[in-house]
Amino acid sequence: MAQAACDSTTPAEVNLPVPDEKTTPKEAAESGKRKSDEAGEDETRGHSKRRRGAGGKKPRPGERYVPPPQKRNPGVSFSREHFDETSYYFEGGLRKVHPYYFDFKTYCKGRWIGKSLMEVFKSEFRTESIEYYQMAVKEGRIRLNEEPVEDLSLVLRNNDHMKNTVHRHEPPVVGRPLEVLVDDGEVLVVNKPASIPVHPCGRFRHNTVIFILGKERGVSELHTVHRLDRLTSGVLLFARTLETSQKLDKLVRDRQLEKEYVCRVEGDFPEGEMTCELPILVVSFKIGLCRVDPKGKESRTVFQKISFNGKTSVVRCLPLTGRTHQIRVHLQYLGFPILNDPIYGSSAWGPNRGKGGLPEKSTKELLEALVEEHRSQETLHLLDVPVDGNERGAEKDKESEKIHLDRPSEPNRSGDRHPIDAQVQTCGSETVDEAGQGCMDPDSNSTSSPKTQPNINANQTEATTQKSPPGIRDHLCSECKLVRPDPTEKELIMYLHALRYKGPDFEYSTPLPDWAEEDWVETG
């Protein structure tokens, strides 16, 4: 994400020592001298610190100079410059984005220090072959500290800043309009269609609620109040001002906000009210995969059947906590997975599909089965995982989501109280009302000489973009060489809808989706 070039720093006020009326001129002079000496020592120490922060010792003969990491301004939002990077078009009921050139940036991670670029690309950036990166180097698409890399044998050092320019393709989303329900200067409420992420994340940037609002309505500097999974539709609330954001954030913390969802599940859901209070654990941060586990976080959801059409039931859902995929996980455990849920309704869980939380497979086996199932159906985009399906384990996922040079991460600095344009979440793991993790992008194709953008703090990843002509093809881009079938609208919709969002003095809601009508029957 593009940021301001630098932080503006205001010099601290300096209070000079003033002799007390009872102090003799000699004492005052000695006192002033001592303070002056002390100030000089502090200044020298400060200067020394600045020198160390600016790169430390001078490089020895033959050593590379590594510039110091740059600060970023965390409060900068996406602007018209970002919204104009590329354009949309509509085809076959889908909203599509023209491919565009993009810079993925990252500082050298601790575990990379002393390794060559070749080693790092082989171990951590496996979405492309080494041959691809060698060709990208020849064309100046990989840069280190703003200088073109000439050889992948170059050894990385602390604070090295890497940039990889790629030709980026975004998956299509449903072409339904983004309906604005309320925009009163304090809040903005939309009815989010299924398949559209809230924030830039994973492979999505322009096909997100934030960019669509910015491109079509000129809206920016919104603050998140809650979020919805990419495949979930319904009420989505943003704060327009920091004051409103803080007020709503307090209501969230104090659990004074009521959320009501409606979903369609497989089978005949029991009559009456049912409460599920089983703890939920995230077992893969890469795709936000969760399961009921005693080591998980406290979770509580209230369910009530609305109707049954002979095959599937419409169920009212009241999540009383805000865990990742909470409604979906609890319904799977109860044996009534949401219709068309690509994760928790998958046969990859085994014959019982996760009912009762029975551990029929290990986490590794489950992830491999999920990836293989969707790979065979060419629907990996529904899992928000890299096309190579590489899964490094839950313990490493949380870190790896933030480090991929060919995957963007625009980090959340301070939770919900900053403009959400400065945040990014994993598409598949958005919570009901809590900030998510960083994210990654499996798209890794490239071209040359984009606009240079400001750097960011060390140990964080950044991405910037260069506008490209619609329909342009890139000779190194593997995506350009593929012909992928478009997903159907049905594939992009999961039957879970945020119906109502209610506070002490407000309530926002949408009509029931057509699939929630009592006599609805699935077609196709």
CSV table of N, CA and C in Angstrom, one decimal, residues 23 37 79 134 149 212-213 219 224 233 283 290 297 346 408 461 481:
chain,number,residue,atom,x,y,z
A,23,THR,N,21.4,32.6,43.1
A,23,THR,CA,22.6,32.0,42.6
A,23,THR,C,23.6,33.0,42.2
A,37,ASP,N,27.9,20.9,29.4
A,37,ASP,CA,28.7,19.7,29.1
A,37,ASP,C,27.8,18.5,29.0
A,79,SER,N,-6.2,6.2,-1.9
A,79,SER,CA,-6.7,7.5,-2.5
A,79,SER,C,-7.0,7.2,-4.0
A,134,GLN,N,15.1,-16.0,-12.4
A,134,GLN,CA,16.3,-15.7,-13.1
A,134,GLN,C,16.0,-14.8,-14.3
A,149,VAL,N,18.9,-6.2,-9.2
A,149,VAL,CA,19.7,-7.4,-8.8
A,149,VAL,C,20.3,-8.0,-10.1
A,212,ILE,N,-14.1,-0.7,-4.4
A,212,ILE,CA,-15.3,-0.5,-5.1
A,212,ILE,C,-15.9,0.8,-4.7
A,213,LEU,N,-16.0,1.0,-3.3
A,213,LEU,CA,-16.5,2.3,-2.8
A,213,LEU,C,-15.7,3.5,-3.2
A,219,VAL,N,-15.3,7.3,-2.0
A,219,VAL,CA,-15.3,7.2,-0.5
A,219,VAL,C,-13.9,6.6,-0.1
A,224,THR,N,-13.2,0.4,10.1
A,224,THR,CA,-13.9,-0.8,10.3
A,224,THR,C,-14.6,-1.0,11.6
A,233,SER,N,-22.6,-12.6,2.6
A,233,SER,CA,-23.2,-11.4,2.2
A,233,SER,C,-23.9,-10.7,3.3
A,283,VAL,N,-6.5,-23.6,13.3
A,283,VAL,CA,-5.5,-24.6,13.1
A,283,VAL,C,-4.6,-24.3,11.8
A,290,CYS,N,-10.5,-23.5,10.9
A,290,CYS,CA,-10.8,-23.7,12.4
A,290,CYS,C,-11.5,-25.0,12.6
A,297,LYS,N,-10.7,-20.8,21.8
A,297,LYS,CA,-11.3,-19.7,22.5
A,297,LYS,C,-12.8,-19.9,22.8
A,346,SER,N,-17.1,-29.6,3.1
A,346,SER,CA,-16.3,-30.4,2.2
A,346,SER,C,-16.2,-31.8,2.7
A,408,PRO,N,1.2,-9.5,-1.1
A,408,PRO,CA,1.2,-8.2,-0.5
A,408,PRO,C,0.7,-8.3,1.0
A,461,THR,N,5.9,-5.9,5.3
A,461,THR,CA,5.8,-6.1,3.8
A,461,THR,C,4.9,-5.0,3.2
A,481,LYS,N,-0.6,-17.0,-19.6
A,481,LYS,CA,-0.6,-18.2,-20.5
A,481,LYS,C,-1.6,-19.2,-20.3
